[in-house]
Short mmCIF file of C-alpha atoms in Angstrom, two decimals:
data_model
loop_
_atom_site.label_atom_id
_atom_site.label_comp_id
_atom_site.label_asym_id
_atom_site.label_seq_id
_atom_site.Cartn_x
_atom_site.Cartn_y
_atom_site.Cartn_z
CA UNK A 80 48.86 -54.49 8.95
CA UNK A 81 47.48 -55.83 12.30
CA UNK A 82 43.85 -57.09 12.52
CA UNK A 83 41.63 -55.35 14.64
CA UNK A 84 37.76 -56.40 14.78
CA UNK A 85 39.40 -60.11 13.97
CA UNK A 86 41.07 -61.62 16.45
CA UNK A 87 42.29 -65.90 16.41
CA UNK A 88 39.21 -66.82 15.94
CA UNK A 89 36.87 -64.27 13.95
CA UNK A 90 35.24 -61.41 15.67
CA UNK A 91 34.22 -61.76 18.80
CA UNK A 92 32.64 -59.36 21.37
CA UNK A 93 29.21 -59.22 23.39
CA UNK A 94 26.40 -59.39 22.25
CA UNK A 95 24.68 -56.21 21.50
CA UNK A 96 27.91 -53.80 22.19
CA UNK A 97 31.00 -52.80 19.65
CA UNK A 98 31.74 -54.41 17.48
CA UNK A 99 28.40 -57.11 18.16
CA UNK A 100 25.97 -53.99 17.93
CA UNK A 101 23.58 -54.37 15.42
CA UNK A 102 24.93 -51.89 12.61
CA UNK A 103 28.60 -53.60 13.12
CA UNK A 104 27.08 -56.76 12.76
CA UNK A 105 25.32 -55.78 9.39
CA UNK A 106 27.90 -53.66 8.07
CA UNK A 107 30.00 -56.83 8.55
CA UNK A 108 27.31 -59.01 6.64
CA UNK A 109 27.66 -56.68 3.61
CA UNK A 110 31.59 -56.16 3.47
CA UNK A 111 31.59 -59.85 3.72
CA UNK A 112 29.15 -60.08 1.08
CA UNK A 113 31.12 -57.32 -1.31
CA UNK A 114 33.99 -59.38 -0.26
CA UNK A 115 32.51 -62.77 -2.03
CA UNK A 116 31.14 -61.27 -4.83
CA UNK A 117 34.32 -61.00 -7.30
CA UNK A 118 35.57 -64.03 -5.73
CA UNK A 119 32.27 -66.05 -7.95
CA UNK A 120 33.08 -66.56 -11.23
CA UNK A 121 29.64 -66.68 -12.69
CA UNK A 122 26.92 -65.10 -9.83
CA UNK A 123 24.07 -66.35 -11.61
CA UNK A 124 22.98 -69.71 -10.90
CA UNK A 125 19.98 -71.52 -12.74
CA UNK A 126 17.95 -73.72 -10.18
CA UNK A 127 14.73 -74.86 -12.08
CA UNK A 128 12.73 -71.78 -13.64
CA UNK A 129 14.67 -69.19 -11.25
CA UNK A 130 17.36 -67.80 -11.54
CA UNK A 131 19.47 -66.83 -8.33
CA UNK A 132 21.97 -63.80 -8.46
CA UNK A 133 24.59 -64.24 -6.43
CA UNK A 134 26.54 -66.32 -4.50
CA UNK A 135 25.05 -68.20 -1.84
CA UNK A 136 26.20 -68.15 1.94
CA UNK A 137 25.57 -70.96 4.72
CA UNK A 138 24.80 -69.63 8.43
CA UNK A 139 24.68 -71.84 11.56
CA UNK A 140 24.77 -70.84 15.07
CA UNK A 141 25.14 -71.83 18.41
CA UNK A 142 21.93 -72.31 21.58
CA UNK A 143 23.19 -68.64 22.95
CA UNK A 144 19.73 -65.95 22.81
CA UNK A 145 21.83 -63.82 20.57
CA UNK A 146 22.66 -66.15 18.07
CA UNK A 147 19.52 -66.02 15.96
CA UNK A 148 19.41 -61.83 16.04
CA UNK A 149 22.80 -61.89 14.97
CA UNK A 150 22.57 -64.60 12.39
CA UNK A 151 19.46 -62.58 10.85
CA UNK A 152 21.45 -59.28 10.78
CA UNK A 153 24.69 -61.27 9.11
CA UNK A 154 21.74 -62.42 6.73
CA UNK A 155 20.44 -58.66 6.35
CA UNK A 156 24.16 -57.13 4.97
CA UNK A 157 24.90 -59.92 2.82
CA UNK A 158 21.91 -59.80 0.95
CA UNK A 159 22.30 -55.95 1.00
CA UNK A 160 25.40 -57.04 -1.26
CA UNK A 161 23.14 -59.61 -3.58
CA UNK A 162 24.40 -62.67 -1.48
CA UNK A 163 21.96 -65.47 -0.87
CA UNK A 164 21.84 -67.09 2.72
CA UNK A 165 20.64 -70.33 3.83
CA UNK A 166 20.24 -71.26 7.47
CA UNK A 167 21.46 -74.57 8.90
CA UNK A 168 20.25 -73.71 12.39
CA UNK A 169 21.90 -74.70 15.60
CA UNK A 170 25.23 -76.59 14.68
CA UNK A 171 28.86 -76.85 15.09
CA UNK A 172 31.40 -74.58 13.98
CA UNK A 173 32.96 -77.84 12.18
CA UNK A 174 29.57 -78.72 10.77
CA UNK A 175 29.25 -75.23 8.77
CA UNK A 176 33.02 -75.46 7.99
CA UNK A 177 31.92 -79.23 6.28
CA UNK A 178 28.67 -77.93 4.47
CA UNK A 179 30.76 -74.59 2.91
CA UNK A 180 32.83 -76.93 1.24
CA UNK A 181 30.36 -79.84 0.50
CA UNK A 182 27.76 -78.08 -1.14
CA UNK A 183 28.93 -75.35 -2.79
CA UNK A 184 28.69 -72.34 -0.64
CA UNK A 185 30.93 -69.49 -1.38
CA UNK A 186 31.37 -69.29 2.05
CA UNK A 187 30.21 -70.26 5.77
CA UNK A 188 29.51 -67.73 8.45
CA UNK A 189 28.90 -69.34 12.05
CA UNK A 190 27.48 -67.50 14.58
CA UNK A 191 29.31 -68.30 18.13
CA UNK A 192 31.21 -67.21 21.10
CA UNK A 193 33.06 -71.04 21.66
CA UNK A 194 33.57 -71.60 25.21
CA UNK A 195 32.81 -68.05 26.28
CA UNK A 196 30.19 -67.06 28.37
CA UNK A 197 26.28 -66.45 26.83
CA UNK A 198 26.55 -62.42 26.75
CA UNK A 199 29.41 -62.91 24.73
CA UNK A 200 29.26 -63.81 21.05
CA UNK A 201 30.91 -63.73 17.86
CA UNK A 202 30.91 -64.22 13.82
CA UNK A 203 33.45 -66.86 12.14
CA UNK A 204 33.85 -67.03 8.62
CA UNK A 205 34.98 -69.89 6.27
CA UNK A 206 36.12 -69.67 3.06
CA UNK A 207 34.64 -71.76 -0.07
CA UNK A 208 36.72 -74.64 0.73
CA UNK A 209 35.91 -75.22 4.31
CA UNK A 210 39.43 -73.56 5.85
CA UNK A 211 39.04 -70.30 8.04
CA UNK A 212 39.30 -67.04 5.69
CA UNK A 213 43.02 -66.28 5.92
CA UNK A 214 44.56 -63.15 7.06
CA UNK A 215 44.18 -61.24 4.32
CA UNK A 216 40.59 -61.60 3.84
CA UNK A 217 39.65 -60.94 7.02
CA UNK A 218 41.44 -57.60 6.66
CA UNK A 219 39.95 -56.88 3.39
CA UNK A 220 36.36 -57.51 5.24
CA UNK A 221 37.61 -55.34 8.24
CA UNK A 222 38.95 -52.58 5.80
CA UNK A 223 35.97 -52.20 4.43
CA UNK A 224 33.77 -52.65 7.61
CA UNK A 225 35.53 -49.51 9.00
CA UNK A 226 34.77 -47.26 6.01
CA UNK A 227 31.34 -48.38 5.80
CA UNK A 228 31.06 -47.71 9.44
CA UNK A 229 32.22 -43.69 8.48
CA UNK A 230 29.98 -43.58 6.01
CA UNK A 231 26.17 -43.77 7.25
CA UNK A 232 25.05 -43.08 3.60
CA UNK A 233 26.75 -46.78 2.89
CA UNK A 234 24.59 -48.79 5.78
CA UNK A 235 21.23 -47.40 4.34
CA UNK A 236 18.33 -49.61 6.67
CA UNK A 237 21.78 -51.47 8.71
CA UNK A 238 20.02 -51.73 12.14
CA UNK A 239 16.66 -53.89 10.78
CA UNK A 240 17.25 -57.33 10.87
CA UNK A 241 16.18 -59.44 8.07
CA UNK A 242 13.99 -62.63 9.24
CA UNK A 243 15.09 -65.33 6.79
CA UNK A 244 12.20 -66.40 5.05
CA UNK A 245 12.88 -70.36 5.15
CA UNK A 246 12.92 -72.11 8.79
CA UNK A 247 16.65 -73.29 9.15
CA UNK A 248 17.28 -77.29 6.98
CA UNK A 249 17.70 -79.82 9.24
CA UNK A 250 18.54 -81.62 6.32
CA UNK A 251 22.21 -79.55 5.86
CA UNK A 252 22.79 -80.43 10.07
CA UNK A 253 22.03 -84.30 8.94
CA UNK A 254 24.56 -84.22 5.94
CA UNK A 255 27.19 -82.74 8.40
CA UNK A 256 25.82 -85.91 10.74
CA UNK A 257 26.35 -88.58 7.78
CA UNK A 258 29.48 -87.46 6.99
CA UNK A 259 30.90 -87.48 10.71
CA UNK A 260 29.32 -91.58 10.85
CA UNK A 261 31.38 -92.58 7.51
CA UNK A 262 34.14 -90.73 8.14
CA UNK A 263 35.03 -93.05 11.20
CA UNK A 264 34.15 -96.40 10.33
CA UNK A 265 34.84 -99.84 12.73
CA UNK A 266 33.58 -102.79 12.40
CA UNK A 267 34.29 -103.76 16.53
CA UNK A 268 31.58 -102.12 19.19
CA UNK A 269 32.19 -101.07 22.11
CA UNK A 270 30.80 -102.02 25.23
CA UNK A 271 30.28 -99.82 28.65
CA UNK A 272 29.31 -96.28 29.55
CA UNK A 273 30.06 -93.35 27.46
CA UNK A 274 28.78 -89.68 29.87
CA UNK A 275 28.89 -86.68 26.92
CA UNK A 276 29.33 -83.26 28.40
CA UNK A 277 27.67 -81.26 25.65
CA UNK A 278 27.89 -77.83 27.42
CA UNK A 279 24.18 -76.99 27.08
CA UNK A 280 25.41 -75.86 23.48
CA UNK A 281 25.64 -77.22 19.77
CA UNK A 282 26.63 -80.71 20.52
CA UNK A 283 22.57 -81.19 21.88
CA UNK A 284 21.17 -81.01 18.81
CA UNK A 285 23.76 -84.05 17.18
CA UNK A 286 25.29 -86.09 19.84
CA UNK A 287 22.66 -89.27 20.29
CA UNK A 288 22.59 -89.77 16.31
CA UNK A 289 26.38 -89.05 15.94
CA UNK A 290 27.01 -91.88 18.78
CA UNK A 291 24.16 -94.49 18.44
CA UNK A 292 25.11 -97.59 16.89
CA UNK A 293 28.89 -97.83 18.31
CA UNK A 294 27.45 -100.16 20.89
CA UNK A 295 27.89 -97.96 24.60
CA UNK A 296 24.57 -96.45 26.56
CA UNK A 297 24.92 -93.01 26.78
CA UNK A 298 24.84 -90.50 29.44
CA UNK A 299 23.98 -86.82 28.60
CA UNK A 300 25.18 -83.99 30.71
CA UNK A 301 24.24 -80.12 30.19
CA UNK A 302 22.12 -81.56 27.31
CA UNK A 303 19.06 -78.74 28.13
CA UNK A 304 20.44 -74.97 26.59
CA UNK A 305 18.03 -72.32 27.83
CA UNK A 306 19.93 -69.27 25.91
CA UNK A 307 22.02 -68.28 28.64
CA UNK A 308 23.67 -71.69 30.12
CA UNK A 309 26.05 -72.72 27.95
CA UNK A 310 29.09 -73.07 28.96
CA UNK A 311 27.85 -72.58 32.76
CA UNK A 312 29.33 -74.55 35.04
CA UNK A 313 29.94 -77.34 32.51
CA UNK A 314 31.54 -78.50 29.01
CA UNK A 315 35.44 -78.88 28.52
CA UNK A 316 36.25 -75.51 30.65
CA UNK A 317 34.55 -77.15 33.45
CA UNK A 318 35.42 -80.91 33.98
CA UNK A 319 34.83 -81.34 37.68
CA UNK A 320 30.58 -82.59 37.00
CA UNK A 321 32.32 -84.77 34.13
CA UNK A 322 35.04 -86.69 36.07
CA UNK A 323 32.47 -87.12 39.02
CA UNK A 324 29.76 -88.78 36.81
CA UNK A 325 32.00 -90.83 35.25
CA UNK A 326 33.33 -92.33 38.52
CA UNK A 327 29.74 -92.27 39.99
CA UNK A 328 28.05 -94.14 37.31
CA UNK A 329 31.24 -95.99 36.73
CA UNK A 330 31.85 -95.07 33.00
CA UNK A 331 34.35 -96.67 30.37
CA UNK A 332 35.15 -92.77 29.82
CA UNK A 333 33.83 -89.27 29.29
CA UNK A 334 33.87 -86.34 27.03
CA UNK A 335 33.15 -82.63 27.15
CA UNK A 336 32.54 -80.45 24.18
CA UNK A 337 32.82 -76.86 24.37
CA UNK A 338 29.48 -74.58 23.07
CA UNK A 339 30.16 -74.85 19.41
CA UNK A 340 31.37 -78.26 19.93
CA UNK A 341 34.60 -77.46 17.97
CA UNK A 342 37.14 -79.10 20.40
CA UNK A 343 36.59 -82.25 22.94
CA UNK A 344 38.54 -83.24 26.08
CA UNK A 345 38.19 -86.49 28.05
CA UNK A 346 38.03 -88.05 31.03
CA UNK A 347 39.35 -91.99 31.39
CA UNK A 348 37.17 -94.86 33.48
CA UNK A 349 39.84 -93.67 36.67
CA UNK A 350 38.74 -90.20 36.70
CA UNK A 351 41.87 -88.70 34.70
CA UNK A 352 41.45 -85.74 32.77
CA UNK A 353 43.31 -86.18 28.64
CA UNK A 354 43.38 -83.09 27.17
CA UNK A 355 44.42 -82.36 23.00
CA UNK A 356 48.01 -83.07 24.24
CA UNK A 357 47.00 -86.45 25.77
CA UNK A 358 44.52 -87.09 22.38
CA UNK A 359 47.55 -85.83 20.05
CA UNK A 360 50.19 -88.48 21.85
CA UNK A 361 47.51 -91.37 21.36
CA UNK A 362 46.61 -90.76 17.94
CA UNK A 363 49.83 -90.16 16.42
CA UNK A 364 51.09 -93.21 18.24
CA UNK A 365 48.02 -95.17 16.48
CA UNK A 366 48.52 -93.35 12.62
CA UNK A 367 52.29 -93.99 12.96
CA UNK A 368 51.80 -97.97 13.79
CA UNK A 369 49.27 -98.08 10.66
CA UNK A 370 51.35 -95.98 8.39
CA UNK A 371 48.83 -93.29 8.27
CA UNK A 372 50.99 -90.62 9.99
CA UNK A 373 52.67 -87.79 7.25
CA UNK A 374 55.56 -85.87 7.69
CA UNK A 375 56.71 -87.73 10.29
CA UNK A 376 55.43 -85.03 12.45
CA UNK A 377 52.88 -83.63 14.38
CA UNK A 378 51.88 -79.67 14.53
CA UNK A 379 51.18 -77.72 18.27
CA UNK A 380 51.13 -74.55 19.40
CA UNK A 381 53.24 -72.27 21.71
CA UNK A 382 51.31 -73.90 24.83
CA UNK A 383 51.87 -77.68 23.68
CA UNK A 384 53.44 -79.15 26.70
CA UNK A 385 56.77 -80.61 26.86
CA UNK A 386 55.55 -83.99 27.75
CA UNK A 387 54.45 -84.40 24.54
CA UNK A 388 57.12 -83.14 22.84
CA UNK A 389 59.48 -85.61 24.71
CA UNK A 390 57.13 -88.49 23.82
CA UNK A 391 57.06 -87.49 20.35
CA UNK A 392 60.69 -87.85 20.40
CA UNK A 393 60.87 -91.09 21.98
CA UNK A 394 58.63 -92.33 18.96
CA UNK A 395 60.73 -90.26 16.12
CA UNK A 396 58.82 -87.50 15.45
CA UNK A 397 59.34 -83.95 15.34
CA UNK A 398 57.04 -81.19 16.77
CA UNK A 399 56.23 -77.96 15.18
CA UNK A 400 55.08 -75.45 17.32
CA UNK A 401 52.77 -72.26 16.41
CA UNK A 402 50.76 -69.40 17.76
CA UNK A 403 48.08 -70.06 19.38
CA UNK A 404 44.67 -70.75 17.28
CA UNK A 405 43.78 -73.82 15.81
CA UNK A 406 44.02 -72.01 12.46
CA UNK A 407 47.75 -71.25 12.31
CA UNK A 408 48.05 -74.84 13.40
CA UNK A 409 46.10 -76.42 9.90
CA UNK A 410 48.27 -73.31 8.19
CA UNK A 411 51.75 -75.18 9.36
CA UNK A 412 50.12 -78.82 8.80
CA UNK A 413 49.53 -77.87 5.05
CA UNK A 414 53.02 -76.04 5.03
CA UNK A 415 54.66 -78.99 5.93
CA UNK A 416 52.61 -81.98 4.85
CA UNK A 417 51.63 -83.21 8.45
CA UNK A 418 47.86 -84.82 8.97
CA UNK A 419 47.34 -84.65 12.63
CA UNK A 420 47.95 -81.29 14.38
CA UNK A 421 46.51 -79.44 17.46
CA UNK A 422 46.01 -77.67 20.89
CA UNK A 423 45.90 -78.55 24.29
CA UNK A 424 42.76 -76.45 24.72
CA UNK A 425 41.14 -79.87 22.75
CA UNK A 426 41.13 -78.50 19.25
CA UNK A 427 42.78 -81.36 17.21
CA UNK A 428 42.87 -81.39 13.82
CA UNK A 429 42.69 -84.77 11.40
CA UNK A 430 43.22 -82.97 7.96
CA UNK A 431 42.63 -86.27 6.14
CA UNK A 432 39.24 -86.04 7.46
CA UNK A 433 38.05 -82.24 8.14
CA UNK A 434 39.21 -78.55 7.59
CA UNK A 435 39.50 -77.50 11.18
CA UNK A 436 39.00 -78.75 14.57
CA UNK A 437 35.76 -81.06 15.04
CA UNK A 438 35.00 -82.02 18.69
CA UNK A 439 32.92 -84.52 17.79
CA UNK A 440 35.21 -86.23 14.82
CA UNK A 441 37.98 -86.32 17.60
CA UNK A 442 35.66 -88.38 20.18
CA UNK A 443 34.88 -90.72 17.33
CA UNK A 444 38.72 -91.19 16.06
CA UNK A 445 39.19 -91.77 20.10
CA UNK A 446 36.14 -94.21 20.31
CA UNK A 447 37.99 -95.82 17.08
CA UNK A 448 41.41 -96.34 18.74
CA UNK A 449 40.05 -98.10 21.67
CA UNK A 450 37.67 -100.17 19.72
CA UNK A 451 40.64 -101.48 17.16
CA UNK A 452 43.41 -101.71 20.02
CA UNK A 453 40.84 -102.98 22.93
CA UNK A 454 42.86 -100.68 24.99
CA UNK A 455 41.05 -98.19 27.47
CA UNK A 456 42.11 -94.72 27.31
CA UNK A 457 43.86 -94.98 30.42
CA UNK A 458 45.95 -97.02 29.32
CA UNK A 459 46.36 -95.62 25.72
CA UNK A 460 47.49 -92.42 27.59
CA UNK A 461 49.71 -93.64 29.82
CA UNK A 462 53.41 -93.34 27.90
CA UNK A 463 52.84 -89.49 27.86
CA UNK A 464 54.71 -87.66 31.49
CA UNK A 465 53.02 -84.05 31.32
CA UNK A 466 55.35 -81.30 32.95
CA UNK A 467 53.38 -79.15 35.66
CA UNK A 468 52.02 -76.69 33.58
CA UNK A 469 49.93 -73.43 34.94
CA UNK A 470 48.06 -70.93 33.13
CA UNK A 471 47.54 -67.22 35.12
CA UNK A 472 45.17 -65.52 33.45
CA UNK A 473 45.61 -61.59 34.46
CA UNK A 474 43.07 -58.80 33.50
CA UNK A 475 44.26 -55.78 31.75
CA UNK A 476 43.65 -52.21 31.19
CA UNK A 477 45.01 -52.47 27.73
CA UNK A 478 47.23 -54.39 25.88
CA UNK A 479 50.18 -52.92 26.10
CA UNK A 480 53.70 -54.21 24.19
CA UNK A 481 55.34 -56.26 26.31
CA UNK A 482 58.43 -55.26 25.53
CA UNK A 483 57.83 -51.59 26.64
CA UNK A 484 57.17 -52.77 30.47
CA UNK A 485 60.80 -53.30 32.13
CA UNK A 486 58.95 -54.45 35.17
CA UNK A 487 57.44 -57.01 33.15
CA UNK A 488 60.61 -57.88 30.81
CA UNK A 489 63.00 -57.98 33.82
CA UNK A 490 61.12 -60.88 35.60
CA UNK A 491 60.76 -62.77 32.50
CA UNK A 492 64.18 -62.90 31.73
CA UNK A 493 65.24 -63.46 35.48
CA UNK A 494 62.13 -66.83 34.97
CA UNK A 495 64.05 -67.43 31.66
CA UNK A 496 67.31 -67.66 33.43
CA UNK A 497 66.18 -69.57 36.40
CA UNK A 498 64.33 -72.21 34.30
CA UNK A 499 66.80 -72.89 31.92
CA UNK A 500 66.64 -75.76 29.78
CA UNK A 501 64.09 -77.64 32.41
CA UNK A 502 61.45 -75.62 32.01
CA UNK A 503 59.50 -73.27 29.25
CA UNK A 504 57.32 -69.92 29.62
CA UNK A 505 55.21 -67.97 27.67
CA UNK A 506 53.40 -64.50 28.22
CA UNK A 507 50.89 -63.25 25.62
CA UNK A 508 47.78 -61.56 25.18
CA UNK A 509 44.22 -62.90 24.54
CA UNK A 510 43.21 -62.42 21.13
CA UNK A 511 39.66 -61.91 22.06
CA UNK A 512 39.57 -60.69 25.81
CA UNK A 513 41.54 -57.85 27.86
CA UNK A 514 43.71 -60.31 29.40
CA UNK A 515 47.09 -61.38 29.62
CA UNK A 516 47.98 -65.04 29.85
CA UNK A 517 51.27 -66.23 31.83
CA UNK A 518 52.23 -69.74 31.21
CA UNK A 519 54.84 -71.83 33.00
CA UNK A 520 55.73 -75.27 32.66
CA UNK A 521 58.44 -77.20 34.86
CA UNK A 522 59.75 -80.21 36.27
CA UNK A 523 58.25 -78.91 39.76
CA UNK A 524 54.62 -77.77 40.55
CA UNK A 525 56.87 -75.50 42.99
CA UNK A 526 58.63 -73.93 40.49
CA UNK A 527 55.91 -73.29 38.34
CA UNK A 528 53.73 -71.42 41.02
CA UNK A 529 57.00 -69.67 41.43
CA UNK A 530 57.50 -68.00 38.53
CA UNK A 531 53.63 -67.72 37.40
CA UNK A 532 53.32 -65.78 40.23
CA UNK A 533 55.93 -63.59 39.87
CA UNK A 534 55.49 -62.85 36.14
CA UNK A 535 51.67 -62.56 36.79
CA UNK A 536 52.44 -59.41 39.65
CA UNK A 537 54.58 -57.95 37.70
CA UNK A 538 51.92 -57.34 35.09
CA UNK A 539 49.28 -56.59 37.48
CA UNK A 540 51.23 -53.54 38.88
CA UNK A 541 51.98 -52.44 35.60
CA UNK A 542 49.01 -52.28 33.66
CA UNK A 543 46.59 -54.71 35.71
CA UNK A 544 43.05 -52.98 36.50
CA UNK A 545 43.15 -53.30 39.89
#
């Protein structure tokens, strides 16, 4: 059965409209909450002369003026269902992914759009041991959302949200903080300018602890979130302010975060931009050397470029591709035994270390490779040749099956043909927007616009909304 409220990467929507109105939004709090309830063993817990029914539930968010209606109307449905909530407050996605399965939460809910714009938003759930709920939880949740949703009777008061009675713990966002500090030690500083791009979103509220005491000044961009500019103009979807204030103020390197700080790109002291491809070559070149590398491999998705595949095979190692979503990646890495997995989008994965993506774990296993090797990140980067690569993103009236479009299938196949063996494409859907994505890659920026183009048309006069 296919998912429909969840999409790669939980459900996601704006704010305030299907499926992020406010009696979706609590109807999803108590499905999840029904959901969690036979999962715990024993539901009631003795803390000091109370006793708590239930299983308890951890709830972060990100800086967008949604977040803290929605997290309060999560917090409304599952204690509907007898769930107990605690608030962490503004944090990562990989920071509520790190307190679900460090302190006993039965499960982690964050509230957070990613790198979308502020009117958008969304709710992401993790399971009790810090890994995304899998596929057939999230239908079990969505199952029961829909029947709820027919049945008014079920919602009772769904549309009042519930004001948590304790102010969020800045002492759960400070264990996350800890953790991220000992989970990348070195014993070498480094010296120089460091510019963060923090994307006016979670990374605010961590990034001068997380990074003090490695020895560079800092330089904070898009450090001020106002509710409606993150992601505006700045973080890792926007690199141009980065690259410029690193050249300007003559930086060892940058990096941009993305609004829930779950995925971090970079720019080098030169002005070049190293995306998850670019951190995936130079860390599995580093693990391999120190005999920390598994399975001989590393894991990517559909849109991992073939630069990086070729320079994996140079070294000896295999890629495994996947879907897109950092998810299915960690699903293949445990599959086959692999530590180090990712996307180009930034989202890498160090499963030795974390459950999912962590934006700011990957700029502190990057700080940690230049530090040991005393190599910049130019020049850590520079055995990886990335293919041209374009992605044309096309706006739809519906997603339609590909395969039922010969307009569509005809000039993929004719791309297919003309590409051969030099070259790689890929055309698939959004998972959380009405848009189609063409990707080409080739040994030619010419040939790339070529067929991009073409394959992009061909959708637009077949179901494009223009």
């Amino acid at each position: 059965m296919e998912k429909q409220l969840f999409g790669t990467d939980g459900i996601r929507g704006v704010a305030g409209e299907p499926p992020l109105d406010a009696t979706t939004v609590f109807a999803a709090g108590k499905c999840l909450g029904q959901y969690l309830r036979p999962q715990t063993s024993d539901p009631r817990v003795v803390t000091g002369l109370r006793v708590v029914i239930g299983p308890r539930v951890v709830i972060g968010e990100d800086t967008r003026e949604s977040s803290r209606w929605i997290r309060e109307t999560v917090a409304a449905g599952l204690k509907e269902a007898g769930v107990q909530t605690v608030a962490a407050g503004v944090v990562s996605t990989p920071g509520v992914a790190y307190l679900t399965a460090s302190a006993d939460f039965a499960a982690g809910v964050m509230i957070s759009a990613s790198h979308n714009p502020y009117r958008d938003n969304g709710i992401k759930v993790f399971a009790s041991n810090g890994y995304k709920l899998p596929d057939a939880g999230e239908l079990d949740v969505e199952g029961r959302i829909f029947a709820m949703l027919q049945d008014r009777a079920m919602l009772q008061d769904g549309a009042k949200p519930y004001r948590i009675a304790e102010e969020p713990d800045p002492a759960l966002t400070q264990n996350y903080i800890d953790y991220l500090r000992r989970s990348t030690p070195s014993g070498k500083k480094l010296s120089g300018k460091l510019v963060i791009d923090c994307a006016n979103g979670s990374a605010c509220r961590m990034v001068r602890e997380v990074f003090s005491g490695i020895g560079m000044e800092l330089s904070i961009l898009a450090g001020r979130p106002d509710g409606q500019n993150i992601n505006l103009d700045c973080g890792a979807l926007h690199m141009e302010k980065l690259q410029k204030a690193v050249l300007r103020e003559k930086a060892a390197l940058g990096v941009a975060f993305d609004g829930d700080a779950d995925r971090a790109l970079f720019v080098t002291g030169q002005g070049r931009i190293v995306d998850g491809d670019g951190v995936l070559h130079i860390a599995s070149r580093y693990m391999r050397q120190r005999g920390l590398l598994k399975g001989n491999a590393v894991v990517g998705t559909v849109m991992t470029n073939l630069g990086l595949e070729r320079a994996l095979e140079s070294e000896g190692l295999r890629l495994e591709r996947t879907p897109v979503g950092d998810k299915y990646v960690l699903e293949q890495m445990l599959r086959s035994g692999v530590n180090l997995g990712g996307e180009q989008s930034g989202h890498v994965i160090f499963s030795d270390l974390a459950t999912t993506g962590d934006g700011l774990l990957t700029a502190l296993q990057i700080l940690r490779i230049i530090a040991e090797t005393g190599r910049p990140l130019e020049e850590l980067v520079r055995g990886l040749a990335v293919f041209p690569q374009t992605i044309r993103n096309v706006r739809v009236r519906e997603k339609v099956p590909l395969e039922s479009m010969p307009q569509v299938m005809e000039q993929i196949r004719a791309s297919e043909k003309s590409l051969d063996n030099s070259g790689r494409l890929l055309v698939r859907y959004s998972g959380t927007e009405l848009l189609a994505r063409v990707m080409v890659e080739a040994e030619s920026a010419e040939q790339v616009d070529l067929h991009a183009s073409a394959i992009a048309q061909a959708i637009e006069r077949s179901i494009g909304t223009e």
